[in-house]
Coordinates of C-alpha atoms (C1' of nucleotides) and ligand atoms in Angstrom, one line a residue:
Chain U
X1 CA -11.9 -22.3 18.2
X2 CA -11.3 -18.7 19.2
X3 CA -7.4 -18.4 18.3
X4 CA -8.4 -17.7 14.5
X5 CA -10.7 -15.4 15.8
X6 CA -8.9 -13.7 17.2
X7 CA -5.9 -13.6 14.7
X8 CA -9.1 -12.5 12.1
X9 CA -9.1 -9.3 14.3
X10 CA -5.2 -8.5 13.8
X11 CA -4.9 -5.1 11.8
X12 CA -3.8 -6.1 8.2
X13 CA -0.9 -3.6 8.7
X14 CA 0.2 -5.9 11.9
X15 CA 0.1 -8.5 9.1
X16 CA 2.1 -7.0 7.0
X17 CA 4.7 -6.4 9.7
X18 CA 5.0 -9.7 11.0
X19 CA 5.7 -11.1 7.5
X20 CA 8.7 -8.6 8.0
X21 CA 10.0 -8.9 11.3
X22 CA 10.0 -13.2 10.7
X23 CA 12.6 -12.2 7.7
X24 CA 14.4 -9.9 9.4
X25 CA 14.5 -12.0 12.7
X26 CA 15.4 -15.2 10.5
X27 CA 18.6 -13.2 9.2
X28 CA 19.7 -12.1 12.9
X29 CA 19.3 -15.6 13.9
X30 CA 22.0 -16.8 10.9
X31 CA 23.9 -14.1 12.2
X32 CA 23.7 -16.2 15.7
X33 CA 21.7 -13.8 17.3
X34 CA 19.5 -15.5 20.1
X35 CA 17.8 -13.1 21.8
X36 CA 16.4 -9.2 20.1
X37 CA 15.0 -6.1 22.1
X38 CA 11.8 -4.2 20.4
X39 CA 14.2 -1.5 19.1
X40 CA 16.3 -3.4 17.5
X41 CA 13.8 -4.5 15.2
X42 CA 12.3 -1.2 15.2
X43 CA 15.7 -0.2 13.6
X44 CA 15.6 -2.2 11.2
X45 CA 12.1 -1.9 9.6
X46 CA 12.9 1.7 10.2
X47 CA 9.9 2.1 12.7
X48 CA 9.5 2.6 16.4
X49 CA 9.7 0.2 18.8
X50 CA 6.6 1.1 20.5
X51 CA 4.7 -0.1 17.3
X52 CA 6.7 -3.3 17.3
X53 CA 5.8 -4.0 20.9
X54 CA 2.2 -3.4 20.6
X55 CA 2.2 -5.9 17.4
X56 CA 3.6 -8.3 19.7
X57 CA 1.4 -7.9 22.2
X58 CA -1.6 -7.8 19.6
X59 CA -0.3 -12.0 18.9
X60 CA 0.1 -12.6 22.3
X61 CA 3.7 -13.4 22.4
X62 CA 5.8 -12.3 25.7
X63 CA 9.8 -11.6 25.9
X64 CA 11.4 -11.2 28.4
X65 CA 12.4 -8.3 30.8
X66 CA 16.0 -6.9 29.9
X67 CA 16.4 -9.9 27.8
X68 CA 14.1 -8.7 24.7
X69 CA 12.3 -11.6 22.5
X70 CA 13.6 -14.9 21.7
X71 CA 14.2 -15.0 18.2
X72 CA 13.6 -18.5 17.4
X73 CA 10.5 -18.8 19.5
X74 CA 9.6 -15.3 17.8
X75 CA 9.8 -16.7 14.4
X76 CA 7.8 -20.1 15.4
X77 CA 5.2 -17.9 16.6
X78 CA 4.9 -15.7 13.6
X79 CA 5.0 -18.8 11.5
X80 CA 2.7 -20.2 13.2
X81 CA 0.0 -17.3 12.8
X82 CA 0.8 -16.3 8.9
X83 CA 2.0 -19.6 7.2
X84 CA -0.5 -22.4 6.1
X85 CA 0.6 -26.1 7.6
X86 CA 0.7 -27.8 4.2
X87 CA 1.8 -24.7 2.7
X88 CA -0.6 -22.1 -0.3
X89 CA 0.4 -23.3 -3.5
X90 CA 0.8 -20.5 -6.4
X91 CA 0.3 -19.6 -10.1
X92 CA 1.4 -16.8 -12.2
X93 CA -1.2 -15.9 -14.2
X94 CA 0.8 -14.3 -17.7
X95 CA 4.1 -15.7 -18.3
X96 CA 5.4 -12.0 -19.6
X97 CA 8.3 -10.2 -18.7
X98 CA 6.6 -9.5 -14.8
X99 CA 5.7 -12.7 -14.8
X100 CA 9.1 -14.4 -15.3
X101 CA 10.7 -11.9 -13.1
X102 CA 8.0 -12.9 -10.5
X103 CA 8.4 -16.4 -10.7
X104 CA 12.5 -16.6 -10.3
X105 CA 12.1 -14.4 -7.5
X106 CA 9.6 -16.2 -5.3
X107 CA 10.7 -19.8 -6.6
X108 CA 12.0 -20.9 -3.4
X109 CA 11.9 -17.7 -1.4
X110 CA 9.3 -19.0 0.9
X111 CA 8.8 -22.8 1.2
X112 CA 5.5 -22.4 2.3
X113 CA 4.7 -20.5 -0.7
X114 CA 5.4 -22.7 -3.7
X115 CA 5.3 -21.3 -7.1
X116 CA 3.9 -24.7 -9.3
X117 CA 2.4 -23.5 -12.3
X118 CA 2.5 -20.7 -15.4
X119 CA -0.5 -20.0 -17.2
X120 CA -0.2 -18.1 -20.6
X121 CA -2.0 -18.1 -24.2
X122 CA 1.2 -17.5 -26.0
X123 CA 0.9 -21.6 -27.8
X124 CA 5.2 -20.5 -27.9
X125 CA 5.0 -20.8 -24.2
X126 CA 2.8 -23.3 -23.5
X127 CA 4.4 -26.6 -22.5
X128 CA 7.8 -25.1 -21.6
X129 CA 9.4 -25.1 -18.2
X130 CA 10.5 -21.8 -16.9
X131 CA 13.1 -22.9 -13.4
X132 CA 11.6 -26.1 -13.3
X133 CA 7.7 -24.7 -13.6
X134 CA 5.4 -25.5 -16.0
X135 CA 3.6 -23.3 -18.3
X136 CA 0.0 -24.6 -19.2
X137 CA -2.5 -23.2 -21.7
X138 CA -5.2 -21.1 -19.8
X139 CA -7.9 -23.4 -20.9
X140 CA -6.7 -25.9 -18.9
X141 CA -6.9 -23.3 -15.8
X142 CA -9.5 -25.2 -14.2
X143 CA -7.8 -28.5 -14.3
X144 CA -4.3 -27.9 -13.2
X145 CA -5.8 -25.8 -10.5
X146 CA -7.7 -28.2 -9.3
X147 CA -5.2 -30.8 -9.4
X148 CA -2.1 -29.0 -8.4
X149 CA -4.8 -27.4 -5.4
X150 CA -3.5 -23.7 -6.4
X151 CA -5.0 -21.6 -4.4
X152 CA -2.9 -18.1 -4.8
X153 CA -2.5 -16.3 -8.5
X154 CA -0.4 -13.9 -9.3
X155 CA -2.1 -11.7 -11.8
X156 CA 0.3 -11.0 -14.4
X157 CA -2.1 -10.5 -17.9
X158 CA -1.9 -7.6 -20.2
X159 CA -5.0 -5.3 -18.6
X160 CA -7.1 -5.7 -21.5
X161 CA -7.3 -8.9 -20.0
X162 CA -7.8 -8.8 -16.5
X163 CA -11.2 -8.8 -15.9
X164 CA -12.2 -11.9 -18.0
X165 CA -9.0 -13.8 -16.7
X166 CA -10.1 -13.1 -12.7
X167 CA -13.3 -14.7 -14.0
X168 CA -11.5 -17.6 -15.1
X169 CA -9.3 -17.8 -11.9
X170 CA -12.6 -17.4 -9.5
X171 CA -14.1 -19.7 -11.7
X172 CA -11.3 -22.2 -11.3
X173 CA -12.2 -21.5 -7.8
X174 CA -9.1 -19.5 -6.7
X175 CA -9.0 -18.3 -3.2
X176 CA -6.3 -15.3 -3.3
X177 CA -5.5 -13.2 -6.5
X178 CA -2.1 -10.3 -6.4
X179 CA -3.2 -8.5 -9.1
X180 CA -0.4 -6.9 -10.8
X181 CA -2.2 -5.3 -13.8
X182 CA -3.2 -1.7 -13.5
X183 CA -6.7 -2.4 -14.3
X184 CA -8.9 -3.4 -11.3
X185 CA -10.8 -6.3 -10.8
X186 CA -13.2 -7.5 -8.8
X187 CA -13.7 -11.0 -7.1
X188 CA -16.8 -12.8 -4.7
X189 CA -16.4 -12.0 -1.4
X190 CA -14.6 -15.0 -0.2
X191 CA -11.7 -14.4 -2.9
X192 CA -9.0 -12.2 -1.2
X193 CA -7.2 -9.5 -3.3
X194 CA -4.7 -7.3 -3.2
X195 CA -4.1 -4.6 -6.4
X196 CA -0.7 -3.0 -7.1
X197 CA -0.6 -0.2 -9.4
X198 CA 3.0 1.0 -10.1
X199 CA 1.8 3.6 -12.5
X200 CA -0.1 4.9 -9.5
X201 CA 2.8 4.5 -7.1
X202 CA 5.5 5.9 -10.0
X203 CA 3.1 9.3 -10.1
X204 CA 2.6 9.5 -6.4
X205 CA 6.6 9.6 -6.0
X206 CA 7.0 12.5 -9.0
X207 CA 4.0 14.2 -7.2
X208 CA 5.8 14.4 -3.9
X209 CA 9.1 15.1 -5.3
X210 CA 7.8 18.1 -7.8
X211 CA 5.4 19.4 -3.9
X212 CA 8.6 19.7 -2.6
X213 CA 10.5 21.6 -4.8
X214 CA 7.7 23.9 -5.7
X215 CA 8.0 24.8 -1.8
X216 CA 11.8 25.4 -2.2
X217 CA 11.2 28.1 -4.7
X218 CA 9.3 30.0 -2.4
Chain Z
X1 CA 1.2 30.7 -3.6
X2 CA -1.3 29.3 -1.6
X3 CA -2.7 27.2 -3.7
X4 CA 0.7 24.5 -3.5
X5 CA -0.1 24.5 0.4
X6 CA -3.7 23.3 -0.8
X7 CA -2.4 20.8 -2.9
X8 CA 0.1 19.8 -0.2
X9 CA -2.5 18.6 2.5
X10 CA -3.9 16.6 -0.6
X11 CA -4.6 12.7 1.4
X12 CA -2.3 10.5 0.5
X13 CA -4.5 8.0 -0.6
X14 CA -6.3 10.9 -2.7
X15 CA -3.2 11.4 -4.7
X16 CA -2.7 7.5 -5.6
X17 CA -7.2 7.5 -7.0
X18 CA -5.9 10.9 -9.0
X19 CA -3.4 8.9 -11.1
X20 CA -6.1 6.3 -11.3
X21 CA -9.3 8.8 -12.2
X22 CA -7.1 10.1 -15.0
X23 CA -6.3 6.9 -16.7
X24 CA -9.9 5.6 -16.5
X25 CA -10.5 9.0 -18.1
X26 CA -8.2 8.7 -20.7
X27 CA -10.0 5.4 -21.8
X28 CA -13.2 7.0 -21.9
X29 CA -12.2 10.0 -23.7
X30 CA -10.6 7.5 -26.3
X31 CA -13.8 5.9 -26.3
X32 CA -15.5 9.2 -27.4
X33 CA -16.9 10.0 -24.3
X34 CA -17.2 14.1 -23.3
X35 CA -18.9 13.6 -19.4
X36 CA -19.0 10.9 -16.9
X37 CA -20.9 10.6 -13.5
X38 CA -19.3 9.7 -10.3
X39 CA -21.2 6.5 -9.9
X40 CA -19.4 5.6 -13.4
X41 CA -15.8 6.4 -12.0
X42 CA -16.5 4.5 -8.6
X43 CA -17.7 1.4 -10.9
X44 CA -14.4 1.5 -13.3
X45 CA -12.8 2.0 -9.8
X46 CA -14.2 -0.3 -8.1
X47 CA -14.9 2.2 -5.3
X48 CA -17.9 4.4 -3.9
X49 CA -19.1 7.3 -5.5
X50 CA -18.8 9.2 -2.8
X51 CA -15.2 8.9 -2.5
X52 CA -14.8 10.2 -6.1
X53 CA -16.6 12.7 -5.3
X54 CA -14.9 13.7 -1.7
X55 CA -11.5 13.5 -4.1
X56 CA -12.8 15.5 -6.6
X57 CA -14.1 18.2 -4.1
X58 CA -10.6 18.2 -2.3
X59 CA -8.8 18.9 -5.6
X60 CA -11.6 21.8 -6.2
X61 CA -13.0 20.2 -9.4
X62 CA -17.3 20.7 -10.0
X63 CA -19.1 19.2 -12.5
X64 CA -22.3 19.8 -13.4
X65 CA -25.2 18.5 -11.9
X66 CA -26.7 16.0 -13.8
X67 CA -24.6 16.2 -16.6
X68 CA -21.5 14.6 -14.5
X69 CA -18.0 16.0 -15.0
X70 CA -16.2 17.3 -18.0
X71 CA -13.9 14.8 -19.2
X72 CA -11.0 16.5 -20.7
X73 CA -11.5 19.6 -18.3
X74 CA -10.9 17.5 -15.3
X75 CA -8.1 15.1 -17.0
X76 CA -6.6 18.7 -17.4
X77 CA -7.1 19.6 -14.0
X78 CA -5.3 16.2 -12.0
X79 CA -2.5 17.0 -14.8
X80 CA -2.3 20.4 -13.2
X81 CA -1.8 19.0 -10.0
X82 CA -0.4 15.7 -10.2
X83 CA 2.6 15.8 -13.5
X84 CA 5.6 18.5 -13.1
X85 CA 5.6 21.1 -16.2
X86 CA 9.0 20.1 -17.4
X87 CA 8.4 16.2 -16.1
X88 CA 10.1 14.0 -14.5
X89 CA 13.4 12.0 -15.2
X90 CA 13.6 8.6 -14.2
X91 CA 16.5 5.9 -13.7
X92 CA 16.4 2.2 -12.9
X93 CA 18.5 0.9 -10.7
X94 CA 19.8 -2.4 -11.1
X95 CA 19.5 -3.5 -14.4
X96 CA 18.2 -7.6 -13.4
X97 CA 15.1 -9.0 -14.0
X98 CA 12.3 -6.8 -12.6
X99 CA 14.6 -3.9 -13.4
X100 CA 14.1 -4.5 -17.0
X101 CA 10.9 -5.7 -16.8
X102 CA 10.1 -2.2 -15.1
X103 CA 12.0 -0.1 -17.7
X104 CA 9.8 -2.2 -20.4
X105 CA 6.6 -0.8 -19.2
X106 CA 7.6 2.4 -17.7
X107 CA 8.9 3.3 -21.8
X108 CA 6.5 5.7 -23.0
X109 CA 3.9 5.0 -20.7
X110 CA 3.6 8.6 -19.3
X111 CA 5.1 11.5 -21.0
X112 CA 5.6 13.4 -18.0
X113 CA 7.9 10.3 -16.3
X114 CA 10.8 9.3 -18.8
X115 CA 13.4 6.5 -17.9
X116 CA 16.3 8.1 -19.1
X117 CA 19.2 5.8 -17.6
X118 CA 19.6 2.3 -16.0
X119 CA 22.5 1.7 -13.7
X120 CA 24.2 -1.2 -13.0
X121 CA 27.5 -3.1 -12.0
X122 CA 27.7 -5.7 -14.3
X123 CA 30.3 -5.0 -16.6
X124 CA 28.6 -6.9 -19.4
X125 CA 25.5 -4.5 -19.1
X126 CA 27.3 -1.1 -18.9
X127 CA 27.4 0.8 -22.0
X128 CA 24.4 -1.6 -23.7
X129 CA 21.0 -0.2 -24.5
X130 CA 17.7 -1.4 -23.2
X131 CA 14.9 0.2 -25.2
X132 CA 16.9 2.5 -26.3
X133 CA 17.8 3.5 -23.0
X134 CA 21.4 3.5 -21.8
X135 CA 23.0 1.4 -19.4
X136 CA 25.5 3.1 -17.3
X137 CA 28.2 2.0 -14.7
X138 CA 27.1 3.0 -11.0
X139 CA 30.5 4.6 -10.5
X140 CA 29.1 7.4 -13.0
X141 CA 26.0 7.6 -11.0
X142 CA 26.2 11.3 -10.0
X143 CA 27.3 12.4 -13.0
X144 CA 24.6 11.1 -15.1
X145 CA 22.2 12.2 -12.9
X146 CA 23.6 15.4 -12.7
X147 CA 23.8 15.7 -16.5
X148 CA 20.3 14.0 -17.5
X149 CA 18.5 16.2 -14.4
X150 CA 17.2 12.7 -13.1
X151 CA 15.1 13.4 -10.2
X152 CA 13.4 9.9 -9.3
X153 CA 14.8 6.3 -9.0
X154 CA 13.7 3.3 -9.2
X155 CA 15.7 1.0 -6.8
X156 CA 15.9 -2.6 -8.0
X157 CA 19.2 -3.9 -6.9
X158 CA 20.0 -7.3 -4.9
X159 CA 18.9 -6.7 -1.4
X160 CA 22.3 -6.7 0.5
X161 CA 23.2 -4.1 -1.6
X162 CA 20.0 -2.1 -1.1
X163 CA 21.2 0.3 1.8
X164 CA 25.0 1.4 0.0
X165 CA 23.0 2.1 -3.1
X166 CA 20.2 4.4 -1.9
X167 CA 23.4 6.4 0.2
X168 CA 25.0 6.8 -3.3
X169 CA 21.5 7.8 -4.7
X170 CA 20.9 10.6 -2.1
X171 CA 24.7 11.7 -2.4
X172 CA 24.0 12.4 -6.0
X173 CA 20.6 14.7 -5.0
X174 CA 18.4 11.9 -6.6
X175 CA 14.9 13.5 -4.8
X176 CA 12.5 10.5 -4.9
X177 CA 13.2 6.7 -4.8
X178 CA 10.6 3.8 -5.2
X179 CA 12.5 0.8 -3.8
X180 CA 11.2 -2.1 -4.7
X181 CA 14.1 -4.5 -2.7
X182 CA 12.7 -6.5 0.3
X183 CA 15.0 -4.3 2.3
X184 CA 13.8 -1.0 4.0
X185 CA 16.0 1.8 3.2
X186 CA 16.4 5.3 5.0
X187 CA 16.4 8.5 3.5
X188 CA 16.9 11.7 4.6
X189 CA 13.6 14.3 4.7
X190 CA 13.7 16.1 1.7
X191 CA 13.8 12.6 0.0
X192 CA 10.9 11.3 -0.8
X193 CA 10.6 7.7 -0.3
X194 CA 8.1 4.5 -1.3
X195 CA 8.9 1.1 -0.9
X196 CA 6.8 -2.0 -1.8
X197 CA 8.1 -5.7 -0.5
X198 CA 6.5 -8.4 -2.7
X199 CA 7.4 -11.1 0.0
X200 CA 5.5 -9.3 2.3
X201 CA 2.5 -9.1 -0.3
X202 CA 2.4 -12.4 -0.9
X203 CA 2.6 -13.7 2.7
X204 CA -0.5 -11.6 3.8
X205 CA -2.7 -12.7 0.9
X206 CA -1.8 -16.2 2.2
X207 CA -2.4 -15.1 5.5
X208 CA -5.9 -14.0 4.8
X209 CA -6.9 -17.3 2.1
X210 CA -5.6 -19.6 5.5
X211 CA -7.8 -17.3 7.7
X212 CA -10.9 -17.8 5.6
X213 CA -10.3 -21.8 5.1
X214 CA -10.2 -21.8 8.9
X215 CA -13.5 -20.6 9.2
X216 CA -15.1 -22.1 6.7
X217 CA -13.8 -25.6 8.5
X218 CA -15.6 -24.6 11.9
Chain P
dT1 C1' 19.8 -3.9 50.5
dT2 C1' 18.2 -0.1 48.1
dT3 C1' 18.0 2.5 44.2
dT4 C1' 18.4 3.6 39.4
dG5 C1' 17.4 2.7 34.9
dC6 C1' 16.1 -0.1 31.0
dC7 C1' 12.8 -2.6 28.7
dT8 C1' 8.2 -4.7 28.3
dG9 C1' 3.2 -4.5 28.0
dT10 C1' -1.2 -2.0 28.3
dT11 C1' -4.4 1.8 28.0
dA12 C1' -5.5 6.4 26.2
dT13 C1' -5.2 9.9 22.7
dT14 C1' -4.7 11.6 18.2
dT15 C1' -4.5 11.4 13.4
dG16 C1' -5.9 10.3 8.8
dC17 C1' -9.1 8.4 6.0
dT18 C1' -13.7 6.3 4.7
dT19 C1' -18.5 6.1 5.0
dA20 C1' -22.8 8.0 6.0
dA21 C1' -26.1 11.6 6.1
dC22 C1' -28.1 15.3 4.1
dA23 C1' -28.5 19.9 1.9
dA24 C1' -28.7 22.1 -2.6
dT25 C1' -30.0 22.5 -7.4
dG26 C1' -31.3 22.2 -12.0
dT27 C1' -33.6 18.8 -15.6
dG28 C1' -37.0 16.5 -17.6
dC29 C1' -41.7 14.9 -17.1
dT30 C1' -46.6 15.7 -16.4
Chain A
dA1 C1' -45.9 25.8 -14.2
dG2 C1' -44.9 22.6 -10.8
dC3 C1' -43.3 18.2 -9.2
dA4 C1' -40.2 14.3 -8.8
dC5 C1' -35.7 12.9 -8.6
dA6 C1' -31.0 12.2 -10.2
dT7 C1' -26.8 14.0 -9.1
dT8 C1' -23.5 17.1 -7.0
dG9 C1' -21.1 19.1 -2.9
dT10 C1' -20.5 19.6 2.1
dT11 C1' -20.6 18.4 6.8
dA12 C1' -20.7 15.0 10.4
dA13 C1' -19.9 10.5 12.2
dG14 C1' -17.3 6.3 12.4
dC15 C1' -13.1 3.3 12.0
dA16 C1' -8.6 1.8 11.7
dA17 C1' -4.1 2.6 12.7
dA18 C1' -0.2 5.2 14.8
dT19 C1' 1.5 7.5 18.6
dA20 C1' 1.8 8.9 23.1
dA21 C1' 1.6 8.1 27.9
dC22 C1' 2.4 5.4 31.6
dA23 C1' 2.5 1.3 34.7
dG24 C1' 5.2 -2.8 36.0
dG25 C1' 9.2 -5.4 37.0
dC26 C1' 13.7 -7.2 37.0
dA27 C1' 18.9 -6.6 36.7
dA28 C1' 22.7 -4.5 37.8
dA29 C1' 24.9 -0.8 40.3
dA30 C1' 25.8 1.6 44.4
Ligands
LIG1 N1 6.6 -5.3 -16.8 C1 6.4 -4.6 -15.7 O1 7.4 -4.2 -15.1 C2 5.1 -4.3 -15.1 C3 5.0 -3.6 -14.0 C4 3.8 -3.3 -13.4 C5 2.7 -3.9 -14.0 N2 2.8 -4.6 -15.1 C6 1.5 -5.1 -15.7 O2 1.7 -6.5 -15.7 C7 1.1 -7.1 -16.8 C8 2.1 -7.8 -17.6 O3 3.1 -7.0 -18.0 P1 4.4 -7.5 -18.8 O4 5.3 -6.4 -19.0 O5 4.9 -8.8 -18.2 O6 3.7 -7.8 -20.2 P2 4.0 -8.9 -21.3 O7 3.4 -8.6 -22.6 O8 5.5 -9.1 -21.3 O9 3.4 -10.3 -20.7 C9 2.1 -10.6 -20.8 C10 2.0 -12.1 -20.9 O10 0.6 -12.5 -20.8 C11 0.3 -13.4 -21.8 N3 -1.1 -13.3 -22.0 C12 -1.8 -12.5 -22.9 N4 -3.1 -12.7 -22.8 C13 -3.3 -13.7 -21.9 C14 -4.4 -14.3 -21.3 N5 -5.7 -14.0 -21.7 N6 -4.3 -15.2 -20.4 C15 -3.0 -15.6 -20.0 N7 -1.9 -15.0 -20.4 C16 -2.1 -14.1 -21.4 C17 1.2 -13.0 -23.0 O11 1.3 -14.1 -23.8 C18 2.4 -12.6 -22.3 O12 3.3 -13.8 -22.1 C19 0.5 -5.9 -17.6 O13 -0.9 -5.8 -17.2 C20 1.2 -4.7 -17.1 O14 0.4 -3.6 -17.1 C21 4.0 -4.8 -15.7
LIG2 N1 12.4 -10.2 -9.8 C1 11.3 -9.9 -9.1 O1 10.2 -10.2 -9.6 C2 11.3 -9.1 -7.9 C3 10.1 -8.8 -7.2 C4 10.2 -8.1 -6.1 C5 11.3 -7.6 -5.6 N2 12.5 -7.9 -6.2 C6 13.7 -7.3 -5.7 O2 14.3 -6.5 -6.7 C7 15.7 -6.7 -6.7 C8 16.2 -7.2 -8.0 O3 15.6 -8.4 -8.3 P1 16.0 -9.1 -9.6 O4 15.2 -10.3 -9.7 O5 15.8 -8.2 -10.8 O6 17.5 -9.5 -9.4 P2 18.7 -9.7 -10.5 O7 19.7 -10.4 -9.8 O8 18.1 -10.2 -11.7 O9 19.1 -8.2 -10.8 C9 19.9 -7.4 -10.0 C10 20.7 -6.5 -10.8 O10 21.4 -5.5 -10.0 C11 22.7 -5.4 -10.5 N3 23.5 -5.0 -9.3 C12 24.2 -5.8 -8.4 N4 24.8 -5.0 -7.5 C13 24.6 -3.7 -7.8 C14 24.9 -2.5 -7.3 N5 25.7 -2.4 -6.2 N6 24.6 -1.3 -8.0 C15 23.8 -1.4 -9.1 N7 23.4 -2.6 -9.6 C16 23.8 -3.7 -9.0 C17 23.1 -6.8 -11.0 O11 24.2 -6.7 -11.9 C18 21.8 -7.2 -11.6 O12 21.8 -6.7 -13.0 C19 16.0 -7.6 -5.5 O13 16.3 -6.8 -4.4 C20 14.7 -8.3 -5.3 O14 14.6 -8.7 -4.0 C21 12.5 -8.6 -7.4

DNA sequence: TTTTGCCTGTTATTTGCTTAACAATGTGCT
DNA sequence: AGCACATTGTTAAGCAAATAACAGGCAAAA
């Protein structure tokens, strides 16, 4: 097959995108919108429609002249590219205030992203449901992985943690870990992360906002 | 001043490993530690050394060669750059979930960024305290803000209600907002904005577990 | 029918950042 | 003392992504 190949080769900020437009697009088309030009959607990611077309064209899909893209077929095609068939099944790693937050928020946000276990040490925890989702012990990690076939954890551990509970999960044989905790980690090659520091992002906004009134005082 | 120019053509990405370095360096300092290497920070990092050092060159830091870099000097000098003298005050906006959860950690975590007021409609949450931080009524937004000197927010309210709230925010000189709803906002250019969509997150580390199952099945 | 203008799709250029290459230098070892 | 080499600091090359430039084509207006 050369279709995933050449999906491999999409820029992971073209990823990111799509993920967006499809949500955006599936709200015009409740709105009974049919048909979208490039600047529409450009307007409302707040980008330009240039880079919209060219992430288009980077998938392959066509609209039409005067007409603009078809927002059903739009949001088949994206689907078709970013969603699994039978769906990635998740785990939140540290059932702690993140953790709960996370799982109400993404419990049936995306139905091809189902959120099906909690994992915690806290023995309070353990055994309880939290909206309909099980909390396990962490020992049985491997297990309940296995069986449930999670392959997507949410990281979600205090970060004195981290590192020997991204063991566990690679061990479990995890394919894709969020990490959440502002500690890095680091995974095999074939285990995808993504880190997000908010610490890191919190600073980076007081930096920019003290840069700019430093120049005001000129 | 020249020397705010410097620090203004600071990479972006350079900015975000700063806040990260000085953490990392924290820790080791704790830990008794007076010098480190660049090879050492990279590992903690997870990065190359030679980044650490290419930051550490941009920010006009040496160390000594073979001796490494002077702990508390340079923890000193990405304070310099990074943290405002008089720091900077923080509010949460939209007192749910993740907007506790985010007050919870933020607490204490860095002296130079205090949450100093939640915001919220909910009647039943206006006037409370959260960690002993006050809850106020978003009708009063303006004038807290005002009062306390608040400078940064943190946006965490519903989504539809994402683009009304960050006008209000602006309109009350707010100067930096981290918007953490699924919704882009726009702000005008003395307003510094980041925004980080979960969803969006999620879907591509799906995207990229998918793409490697693909191939593995060839 | 011709022309104007709007919108798509592609190629080229620029920008920002990372990685590689290497020059410089002082420390410890012999 | 002199040599080997670990480690820093700088410059150059390479990459990925964003932006700009423009070619193409149809629909509606004239
Ligand atoms: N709360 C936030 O808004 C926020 C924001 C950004 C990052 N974080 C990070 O997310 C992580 C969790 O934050 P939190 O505020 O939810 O903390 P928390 O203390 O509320 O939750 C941590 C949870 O992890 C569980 N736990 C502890 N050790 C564990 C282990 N070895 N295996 C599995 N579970 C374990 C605890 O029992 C608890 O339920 C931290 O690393 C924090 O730095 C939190
Ligand atoms: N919960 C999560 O883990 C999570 C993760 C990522 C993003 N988000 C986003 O963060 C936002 C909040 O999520 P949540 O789970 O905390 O939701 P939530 O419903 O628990 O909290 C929303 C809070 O905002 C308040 N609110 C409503 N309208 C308001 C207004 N106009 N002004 C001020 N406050 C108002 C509500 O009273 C409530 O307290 C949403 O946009 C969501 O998409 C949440």
């Amino acid at each position: 097959m050369k279709i995933k190949n050449y999906y491999k080769n999409l820029p992971h900020k073209t990823i990111e995108r799509l993920s967006q437009y499809r949500r955006a697009l599936m709200i015009c088309l409740d709105n009974g919108k049919t048909h979208i030009f490039s600047h529409e959607i450009a307007n409302i990611q707040h980008i330009t429609s240039v880079q919209v077309r060219r992430d288009l064209m980077l998938i392959g899909y066509s609209g039409t002249l005067r007409k603009g893209y078809n927002i059903q077929d739009l949001i088949e095609v994206i689907s078709h590219i970013i969603d699994d068939e039978e769906g990635i099944k998740v785990a939140v790693v540290g059932m702690g205030n993140l953790g709960r937050a996370l799982m109400k928020y993404v419990r049936g946000k995306r139905h091809k992203l189902e959120v099906v276990a909690g994992f915690d040490t806290n023995e309070e925890k353990i055994g309880k449901e939290y909206k309909g989702v099980t909390c396990y012990s962490i020992d049985d990690l491997e297990k309940v992985i296995d069986k449930l076939n999670i392959k997507l954890a949410i990281l979600t551990v205090p970060a004195k943690y981290s590192t020997e509970t991204a063991e566990k999960l690679v061990d479990a044989g995890i394919k894709g870990i969020l990490n959440y905790t502002p500690k890095p980690i680091r995974v095999p090659e074939d285990v995808y992360l993504e880190e997000y520091d908010m610490i890191t992002t919190l600073e980076k906004v007081a930096f920019y906002i003290k840069m700019h009134q430093e120049e005001e005082g000129e």
